Amino acid sequence: MPIATVNPATGETLKSFDSMGSEEVERRLATAETAFGAYRTTRFDERARLVLRAADLLDGDRDDIARTMTLEMGKPVSAARAEAAKCAKALRWYAEHAPALLADEEPAADDVHDSGADRARVLYRPLGVVLAVMPWNFPLWQVVRFAAPALMAGNVALLKHASNVPQTALYLEDLFRRAGFPDGCFQTLLIGSDGVEKVLRDRRVAAATLTGSEPAGRSVAAVCGDEIKKTVLELGGSDPFVVLASADVERAARTAVTARTQNNGQSCIAAKRFIVHTDVYDAFAEQFTAGMRELTVGDPLDEHTDIGPLASEQGRSDLEELVDDAVRKGATALCGAGRPEGMDQGWFYAPTVLAGITVDMRIHQEETFGPVATLYRVRDLDEAVSIANDTPFGLSSNVWTRDDAEVERCVRDLQAGGVFFNGMTASHPALPFGGVKRSGYGRELSGHGIREFCNVTTVWHGAEPSGS
């Protein structure tokens, strides 16, 4: 895949970049190794000063970088500005909280003495150079939610971003440079996916994190497993949105529209499968479908646009195949199910609701990356949980109920990294983020995320002989 900015609203190539050669990649690896040797010994207050400076710069750049993201991957510009603001918030959160999250721990005195020690501590020390392989759908946020904790922990970062967002990738390197980080602390590698394995196998790379597709995750995990290097993987999701009989149906339907179509529907944590109790199914389906129909599809640089184009022509083709397969096998399209009329340029797809989903349809098991929702009618909570779990993924989940017993049942039985009640899944710096099953492993954000790339070190001091 060429490294280029291609406007998904028009298909026009705006800017192309040459892939970095082996000599430049080697130079950057060497620079990263040197940078870590010094940066790992810096104090938290110095790291925080740099991270806070990056947050301030990002705030000032918000409009410009939002436009860049929109031109590169098609999200509505208002959503792009919100993404930039969220990144600045995360930078500030980690600057404030990292010292406490990585504070030395002291075991209980009785346990220390029982181990034969006079004293003992547990320290969190940085691992080294961490390679981040990141996707295009949240081109700023996906990187910052890795970089903020990694840099505050004393690691240094190499970024291999998606090939269709090169200008955002280069902006991130420039952002941390302007913030005053030492040379080599954060660098972008403009390389294709075929160049990732060589970097992963380099002795100077200590660990890797990847957000992306299941095949990409398998590839990175296999290489790092062979090299015995730590990985964190955040892969696909086919999140259930369960609406039970006691739910506030009007609010659930209104929220469902946003939950499905955020980021033009191209989000791992977007709700995708809407599993609705039969008692409220008809009311929910009517209101949800009406809300999807009312969305404005158009130029993502227009402030009034709700849904922009999909990020790539291939992405739209993949979505079309899933919808066509479902309709061919008996699904009913309550709205959409095609390209919007009169929009001949760009990779647009109409907001779509499909009902009558059966297990033989590909869309029942595969992730839909676009504004397409599937509706299921269920008799009771048992059936709802069964369908919710009938997926290879387990990233997050949404449940609408006012019944405490149903809350406890869903917390116990839903196979996901998160359960969000009476609201839509969202990420926040204070809350761990990640999944189970084929959605990956490890956690980003919160204290769990900052410790993923730390050497958890036991420091033990033997007791002095009595009378010495």
Coordinates of C-alpha atoms in Angstrom, one line a residue:
M1 CA 0.0 0.0 0.0
P2 CA 1.5 3.4 -1.0
I3 CA 2.2 5.9 1.8
A4 CA -0.1 8.7 0.8
T5 CA -2.9 11.0 1.8
V6 CA -5.9 10.1 -0.4
N7 CA -9.0 12.2 0.4
P8 CA -11.7 9.6 0.9
A9 CA -14.4 12.2 0.1
T10 CA -13.1 12.6 -3.5
G11 CA -10.6 9.8 -4.1
E12 CA -7.9 12.4 -4.9
T13 CA -4.3 11.8 -3.9
L14 CA -3.2 14.9 -2.0
K15 CA 0.3 14.0 -1.0
S16 CA 2.6 11.0 -1.4
F17 CA 5.7 10.0 0.6
D18 CA 8.6 7.7 -0.1
S19 CA 9.1 4.8 2.3
M20 CA 12.1 5.2 4.5
G21 CA 15.1 3.2 3.4
S22 CA 17.0 0.7 5.6
E23 CA 19.7 3.3 6.4
E24 CA 17.2 5.8 7.7
V25 CA 15.4 3.2 9.8
E26 CA 18.7 2.1 11.2
R27 CA 19.5 5.7 12.1
R28 CA 16.3 6.1 13.9
L29 CA 16.7 2.8 15.8
A30 CA 20.1 3.9 16.9
T31 CA 18.8 7.3 18.0
A32 CA 16.0 5.7 20.0
E33 CA 18.5 3.4 21.8
T34 CA 20.7 6.4 22.7
A35 CA 17.7 8.5 23.8
F36 CA 16.4 5.7 26.1
G37 CA 19.8 5.5 27.8
A38 CA 19.4 9.1 29.1
Y39 CA 15.6 9.5 29.2
R40 CA 15.0 6.5 31.4
T41 CA 16.8 8.3 34.3
T42 CA 14.8 11.5 34.1
R43 CA 12.5 12.5 37.0
F44 CA 8.7 12.4 36.8
D45 CA 8.5 16.2 37.1
E46 CA 10.7 16.6 34.0
R47 CA 8.7 14.1 32.0
A48 CA 5.5 15.8 33.1
R49 CA 6.7 19.2 32.1
L50 CA 7.4 17.9 28.6
V51 CA 4.0 16.0 28.3
L52 CA 2.1 19.1 29.5
R53 CA 3.9 21.2 26.9
A54 CA 2.8 18.7 24.2
A55 CA -0.8 19.0 25.5
D56 CA -0.7 22.8 25.3
L57 CA 0.8 22.7 21.8
L58 CA -1.9 20.2 20.7
D59 CA -4.6 22.6 21.9
G60 CA -3.2 25.3 19.8
D61 CA -3.0 23.1 16.8
R62 CA -6.5 21.6 17.2
D63 CA -8.1 23.1 14.1
D64 CA -5.2 22.4 11.8
I65 CA -4.7 18.8 12.9
A66 CA -8.4 18.2 12.8
R67 CA -8.5 19.2 9.1
T68 CA -5.6 17.0 8.4
M69 CA -7.2 14.0 10.0
T70 CA -10.4 14.6 8.1
L71 CA -8.6 14.9 4.8
E72 CA -6.7 11.7 5.4
M73 CA -9.4 9.4 6.7
G74 CA -12.8 11.1 6.4
K75 CA -14.1 11.6 9.9
P76 CA -16.4 14.7 10.3
V77 CA -14.2 17.6 11.2
S78 CA -16.1 18.3 14.4
A79 CA -15.3 14.8 15.6
A80 CA -11.7 15.3 14.6
R81 CA -11.5 18.4 16.8
A82 CA -13.0 16.5 19.7
E83 CA -10.4 13.8 19.2
A84 CA -7.6 16.3 19.4
A85 CA -9.1 17.7 22.6
K86 CA -9.4 14.2 24.1
C87 CA -5.7 13.6 23.3
A88 CA -4.7 16.8 25.2
K89 CA -6.8 15.6 28.1
A90 CA -5.1 12.2 28.2
L91 CA -1.6 13.8 28.1
R92 CA -2.5 16.0 31.1
W93 CA -4.1 13.1 33.0
Y94 CA -0.9 11.0 32.7
A95 CA 1.4 13.9 33.5
E96 CA -0.6 14.3 36.8
H97 CA -1.2 10.7 37.8
A98 CA 1.9 8.8 36.5
P99 CA 4.0 9.3 39.7
A100 CA 1.3 7.8 41.9
L101 CA 0.5 5.0 39.4
L102 CA 4.2 4.0 39.3
A103 CA 5.1 4.7 42.9
D104 CA 7.3 2.1 44.7
E105 CA 5.3 -0.5 46.5
E106 CA 6.2 -1.9 49.9
P107 CA 4.9 -5.4 50.8
A108 CA 3.5 -5.9 54.3
A109 CA 6.2 -6.0 57.0
D110 CA 5.3 -9.5 58.1
D111 CA 5.7 -10.8 54.5
V112 CA 9.0 -9.0 54.1
H113 CA 10.4 -10.5 57.3
D114 CA 9.0 -13.9 56.4
S115 CA 10.9 -13.8 53.1
G116 CA 14.1 -13.3 55.1
A117 CA 14.5 -9.7 54.2
D118 CA 15.2 -6.6 56.3
R119 CA 13.3 -4.6 53.7
A120 CA 11.8 -5.1 50.2
R121 CA 10.3 -3.0 47.5
V122 CA 8.6 -3.4 44.1
L123 CA 9.6 -0.9 41.4
Y124 CA 8.2 0.0 38.0
R125 CA 11.1 0.6 35.6
P126 CA 10.8 1.4 31.9
L127 CA 11.4 -1.4 29.4
G128 CA 13.1 0.6 26.6
V129 CA 12.2 1.2 22.9
V130 CA 8.5 0.4 22.3
L131 CA 7.2 0.0 18.7
A132 CA 3.6 1.1 18.2
V133 CA 1.8 -0.2 15.1
M134 CA -1.3 2.0 14.8
P135 CA -4.5 2.2 12.7
W136 CA -6.0 5.1 10.7
N137 CA -9.5 5.3 12.3
F138 CA -8.5 7.4 15.3
P139 CA -5.1 8.5 14.0
L140 CA -4.3 10.9 16.9
W141 CA -6.0 9.2 19.8
Q142 CA -4.8 5.7 19.2
V143 CA -1.2 7.0 19.3
V144 CA -1.5 9.4 22.2
R145 CA -3.2 6.8 24.5
F146 CA 0.0 4.7 24.0
A147 CA 2.5 7.5 23.9
A148 CA 1.4 9.4 27.0
P149 CA 1.8 6.5 29.5
A150 CA 4.9 5.1 27.7
L151 CA 6.7 8.4 27.8
M152 CA 5.7 9.1 31.4
A153 CA 7.0 5.7 32.4
G154 CA 10.4 6.5 30.9
N155 CA 10.1 4.5 27.7
V156 CA 10.8 5.9 24.2
A157 CA 8.5 5.3 21.2
L158 CA 8.7 4.4 17.6
L159 CA 5.5 4.8 15.6
K160 CA 4.6 2.8 12.5
H161 CA 1.3 4.4 11.6
A162 CA -1.2 3.3 8.9
S163 CA 0.0 4.2 5.4
N164 CA -3.1 6.4 4.7
V165 CA -2.4 8.8 7.5
P166 CA 1.2 9.8 7.0
Q167 CA 0.7 13.5 7.7
T168 CA -0.9 12.8 11.0
A169 CA 2.0 10.5 11.8
L170 CA 4.6 13.1 11.0
Y171 CA 2.7 15.7 12.9
L172 CA 2.9 13.5 16.1
E173 CA 6.7 13.3 15.8
D174 CA 6.9 17.1 15.3
L175 CA 4.5 17.7 18.3
F176 CA 6.8 15.9 20.7
R177 CA 9.9 17.5 19.2
R178 CA 8.4 20.9 19.7
A179 CA 7.4 20.1 23.2
G180 CA 11.1 19.7 24.0
F181 CA 11.5 15.9 24.3
P182 CA 15.1 14.8 23.7
D183 CA 15.9 13.7 20.1
G184 CA 14.8 10.1 19.6
C185 CA 12.2 9.9 22.4
F186 CA 9.3 9.8 19.8
Q187 CA 10.0 9.0 16.1
T188 CA 7.8 8.1 13.2
L189 CA 8.8 5.4 10.8
L190 CA 7.3 5.9 7.3
I191 CA 7.5 2.3 6.3
G192 CA 5.0 -0.2 4.8
S193 CA 3.6 -3.2 6.7
D194 CA 6.3 -5.4 5.0
G195 CA 9.0 -3.5 7.0
V196 CA 7.5 -4.1 10.4
E197 CA 8.9 -7.6 11.1
K198 CA 12.5 -6.4 10.7
V199 CA 12.0 -3.6 13.2
L200 CA 10.2 -6.0 15.7
R201 CA 13.2 -8.4 15.5
D202 CA 15.7 -5.7 16.1
R203 CA 17.4 -6.2 19.5
R204 CA 16.9 -2.6 20.4
V205 CA 13.1 -2.9 20.3
A206 CA 11.9 -4.1 23.7
A207 CA 8.2 -4.5 23.1
A208 CA 5.3 -3.7 20.8
T209 CA 1.8 -2.5 20.9
L210 CA -0.7 -2.9 18.1
T211 CA -4.2 -1.6 17.5
G212 CA -5.7 -3.0 14.3
S213 CA -7.1 -6.0 12.5
E214 CA -6.9 -9.6 13.7
P215 CA -4.5 -10.6 10.9
A216 CA -2.2 -7.8 11.8
G217 CA -2.3 -8.8 15.5
R218 CA -1.6 -12.4 14.6
S219 CA 1.5 -11.3 12.6
V220 CA 2.9 -9.0 15.3
A221 CA 2.2 -11.5 18.1
A222 CA 3.9 -14.3 16.2
V223 CA 7.1 -12.3 15.6
C224 CA 7.2 -11.0 19.1
G225 CA 6.5 -14.5 20.5
D226 CA 9.4 -15.8 18.5
E227 CA 11.6 -13.1 19.9
I228 CA 10.1 -13.3 23.4
K229 CA 9.0 -9.7 23.5
K230 CA 6.1 -8.2 25.3
T231 CA 3.0 -7.2 23.3
V232 CA -0.3 -5.5 23.9
L233 CA -3.0 -6.1 21.2
E234 CA -6.3 -4.3 20.7
L235 CA -8.0 -5.8 17.8
G236 CA -11.5 -6.0 16.3
G237 CA -14.8 -5.8 18.0
S238 CA -18.4 -6.7 17.3
D239 CA -19.9 -5.1 20.4
P240 CA -23.4 -6.0 21.5
F241 CA -26.0 -3.3 22.4
V242 CA -28.5 -5.2 24.6
V243 CA -31.9 -3.5 25.2
L244 CA -34.0 -5.2 27.8
A245 CA -37.7 -4.8 28.7
S246 CA -37.2 -2.3 31.5
A247 CA -35.0 0.0 29.4
D248 CA -35.7 3.6 28.6
V249 CA -36.3 2.8 25.0
E250 CA -36.4 6.3 23.6
R251 CA -33.0 7.2 25.2
A252 CA -31.6 3.8 24.2
A253 CA -32.6 4.3 20.6
R254 CA -31.2 7.8 20.5
T255 CA -27.9 6.7 22.0
A256 CA -27.8 3.7 19.7
V257 CA -27.5 5.9 16.6
T258 CA -24.4 7.6 18.0
A259 CA -23.0 4.3 19.3
R260 CA -23.2 2.8 15.9
T261 CA -22.2 5.7 13.7
Q262 CA -19.4 7.3 15.7
N263 CA -16.4 7.8 13.4
N264 CA -18.5 7.0 10.4
G265 CA -19.1 3.6 12.0
Q266 CA -15.4 2.7 11.8
S267 CA -14.6 2.1 15.5
C268 CA -13.7 -1.1 17.2
I269 CA -15.8 -0.2 20.2
A270 CA -18.8 1.0 18.2
A271 CA -22.0 -0.9 19.0
K272 CA -22.7 -3.2 16.0
R273 CA -25.2 -5.8 17.1
F274 CA -28.5 -4.5 18.6
I275 CA -30.1 -7.3 20.7
V276 CA -33.6 -6.2 21.8
H277 CA -36.2 -7.8 24.0
T278 CA -39.3 -8.7 22.1
D279 CA -41.5 -6.5 24.4
V280 CA -39.7 -3.3 23.3
Y281 CA -38.3 -4.5 19.9
D282 CA -40.9 -2.8 17.7
A283 CA -40.6 0.6 19.4
F284 CA -36.8 0.4 19.5
A285 CA -36.5 -0.7 15.8
E286 CA -38.8 2.1 14.7
Q287 CA -37.0 4.9 16.6
F288 CA -33.5 3.6 15.9
T289 CA -34.2 3.3 12.2
A290 CA -35.7 6.8 12.0
G291 CA -32.6 8.2 13.8
M292 CA -30.3 6.5 11.3
R293 CA -32.3 7.8 8.3
E294 CA -32.1 11.4 9.6
L295 CA -28.3 11.4 9.6
T296 CA -26.7 13.8 7.1
V297 CA -24.2 12.1 4.9
G298 CA -21.8 14.4 3.1
D299 CA -18.6 16.4 3.0
P300 CA -16.7 15.7 6.3
L301 CA -15.3 19.2 6.3
D302 CA -18.9 20.6 6.5
E303 CA -19.8 21.3 10.1
H304 CA -23.3 20.0 9.5
T305 CA -22.2 16.5 8.3
D306 CA -23.0 13.5 10.6
I307 CA -21.5 10.8 8.4
G308 CA -18.5 11.2 6.1
P309 CA -17.0 8.7 3.7
L310 CA -15.4 5.4 4.7
A311 CA -11.6 5.7 4.8
S312 CA -10.9 3.6 1.8
E313 CA -12.5 2.1 -1.3
Q314 CA -11.6 -1.4 -0.1
G315 CA -13.3 -0.7 3.2
R316 CA -16.5 0.2 1.4
S317 CA -16.3 -2.9 -0.8
D318 CA -15.8 -5.1 2.2
L319 CA -18.9 -3.6 3.9
E320 CA -20.9 -3.9 0.8
E321 CA -20.1 -7.6 0.6
L322 CA -21.3 -8.2 4.1
V323 CA -24.5 -6.4 3.6
D324 CA -25.2 -8.0 0.2
D325 CA -24.5 -11.5 1.7
A326 CA -27.0 -10.8 4.5
V327 CA -29.8 -9.5 2.2
R328 CA -29.3 -12.4 -0.2
K329 CA -29.8 -14.8 2.7
G330 CA -33.0 -13.2 3.9
A331 CA -32.1 -10.1 6.0
T332 CA -34.4 -7.1 5.6
A333 CA -32.9 -3.7 5.1
L334 CA -35.0 -1.2 7.2
C335 CA -33.0 1.6 5.7
G336 CA -29.8 2.2 3.7
A337 CA -28.1 -0.9 2.3
G338 CA -26.3 1.0 -0.5
R339 CA -24.4 4.0 -1.6
P340 CA -26.2 7.3 -1.1
E341 CA -27.9 8.6 -4.2
G342 CA -26.1 11.4 -6.1
M343 CA -22.8 10.9 -4.4
D344 CA -20.6 9.5 -7.2
Q345 CA -17.3 10.7 -5.8
G346 CA -15.7 9.3 -2.7
W347 CA -16.3 6.2 -0.6
F348 CA -19.7 7.0 1.0
Y349 CA -22.1 4.4 2.3
A350 CA -25.6 5.1 3.6
P351 CA -26.5 4.4 7.3
T352 CA -28.1 1.0 7.3
V353 CA -30.2 -1.1 9.6
L354 CA -30.6 -4.8 8.9
A355 CA -33.2 -7.0 10.6
G356 CA -33.8 -10.8 10.5
I357 CA -30.1 -11.8 11.0
T358 CA -29.4 -15.5 11.0
V359 CA -26.3 -17.4 12.0
D360 CA -25.5 -18.4 8.4
M361 CA -24.9 -14.8 7.4
R362 CA -21.3 -13.5 7.4
I363 CA -22.4 -10.4 9.2
H364 CA -23.4 -12.4 12.2
Q365 CA -19.8 -13.3 12.9
E366 CA -17.6 -10.7 11.1
E367 CA -17.0 -7.2 12.2
T368 CA -18.8 -4.4 10.2
F369 CA -16.5 -1.4 9.9
G370 CA -19.0 1.2 8.7
P371 CA -22.5 2.6 9.5
V372 CA -24.3 -0.7 9.4
A373 CA -26.3 -2.1 12.3
T374 CA -27.8 -5.5 12.8
L375 CA -31.0 -6.1 14.8
Y376 CA -31.9 -9.2 16.8
R377 CA -35.2 -9.9 18.5
V378 CA -34.9 -12.0 21.7
R379 CA -37.4 -13.6 24.1
D380 CA -35.4 -13.1 27.4
L381 CA -32.1 -12.3 29.0
D382 CA -30.8 -15.8 28.5
E383 CA -31.2 -15.5 24.7
A384 CA -29.7 -12.0 24.8
V385 CA -26.6 -13.1 26.6
S386 CA -26.2 -16.1 24.3
I387 CA -26.3 -14.0 21.1
A388 CA -24.1 -11.3 22.7
N389 CA -21.4 -13.9 23.4
D390 CA -21.8 -15.6 20.0
T391 CA -18.9 -13.8 18.4
P392 CA -15.2 -14.4 18.2
F393 CA -14.7 -10.9 19.6
G394 CA -15.0 -9.6 23.2
L395 CA -14.0 -5.9 23.3
S396 CA -16.8 -4.1 25.0
S397 CA -20.6 -4.3 25.5
N398 CA -23.6 -2.1 26.2
V399 CA -26.7 -3.1 28.2
W400 CA -29.9 -1.1 28.8
T401 CA -31.8 -2.1 31.9
R402 CA -33.2 -0.8 35.1
D403 CA -33.2 -4.2 36.8
D404 CA -30.4 -4.7 39.3
A405 CA -30.6 -8.5 38.9
E406 CA -30.1 -8.1 35.2
V407 CA -27.1 -5.8 35.8
E408 CA -25.4 -8.4 38.0
R409 CA -26.1 -11.2 35.5
C410 CA -24.6 -9.3 32.6
V411 CA -21.5 -8.3 34.6
R412 CA -21.1 -12.0 35.4
D413 CA -21.8 -13.5 32.0
L414 CA -20.9 -11.1 29.2
Q415 CA -17.6 -12.0 27.6
A416 CA -16.0 -8.6 27.1
G417 CA -13.4 -6.3 28.4
G418 CA -16.1 -3.8 29.5
V419 CA -19.8 -3.6 30.3
F420 CA -21.4 -0.2 29.9
F421 CA -24.9 0.2 31.4
N422 CA -27.5 2.7 30.1
G423 CA -24.9 4.5 27.9
M424 CA -22.5 3.8 25.1
T425 CA -18.9 2.5 25.3
A426 CA -16.3 5.2 25.6
S427 CA -12.7 5.4 26.6
H428 CA -11.2 7.5 29.4
P429 CA -7.7 7.8 30.7
A430 CA -8.7 6.6 34.1
L431 CA -10.4 3.4 32.9
P432 CA -8.6 0.3 31.5
F433 CA -9.3 -0.5 27.9
G434 CA -9.0 -3.8 26.1
G435 CA -10.7 -7.1 25.3
V436 CA -10.8 -10.8 25.4
K437 CA -11.0 -13.6 22.9
R438 CA -9.9 -12.4 19.4
S439 CA -10.2 -8.8 20.5
G440 CA -6.7 -9.1 21.9
Y441 CA -5.0 -9.0 25.2
G442 CA -3.4 -6.6 27.6
R443 CA -4.8 -3.2 28.6
E444 CA -4.3 0.4 27.6
L445 CA -5.1 3.5 29.7
S446 CA -5.3 3.8 33.5
G447 CA -2.7 2.3 35.8
H448 CA -3.0 -1.0 34.0
G449 CA -1.9 0.6 30.7
I450 CA 1.1 2.5 32.0
R451 CA 2.4 -0.7 33.8
E452 CA 2.2 -2.8 30.6
F453 CA 5.5 -1.6 29.4
C454 CA 7.3 -1.6 32.7
N455 CA 9.8 -4.0 34.2
V456 CA 8.1 -4.9 37.5
T457 CA 11.3 -5.2 39.6
T458 CA 11.6 -6.8 43.1
V459 CA 14.3 -5.2 45.3
W460 CA 15.2 -7.3 48.3
H461 CA 17.6 -6.5 51.1
G462 CA 18.8 -9.3 53.4
A463 CA 18.5 -8.8 57.1
E464 CA 21.7 -7.9 58.9
P465 CA 23.0 -10.7 61.2
S466 CA 21.8 -10.2 64.8
G467 CA 24.4 -8.4 66.9
S468 CA 26.5 -7.1 64.0

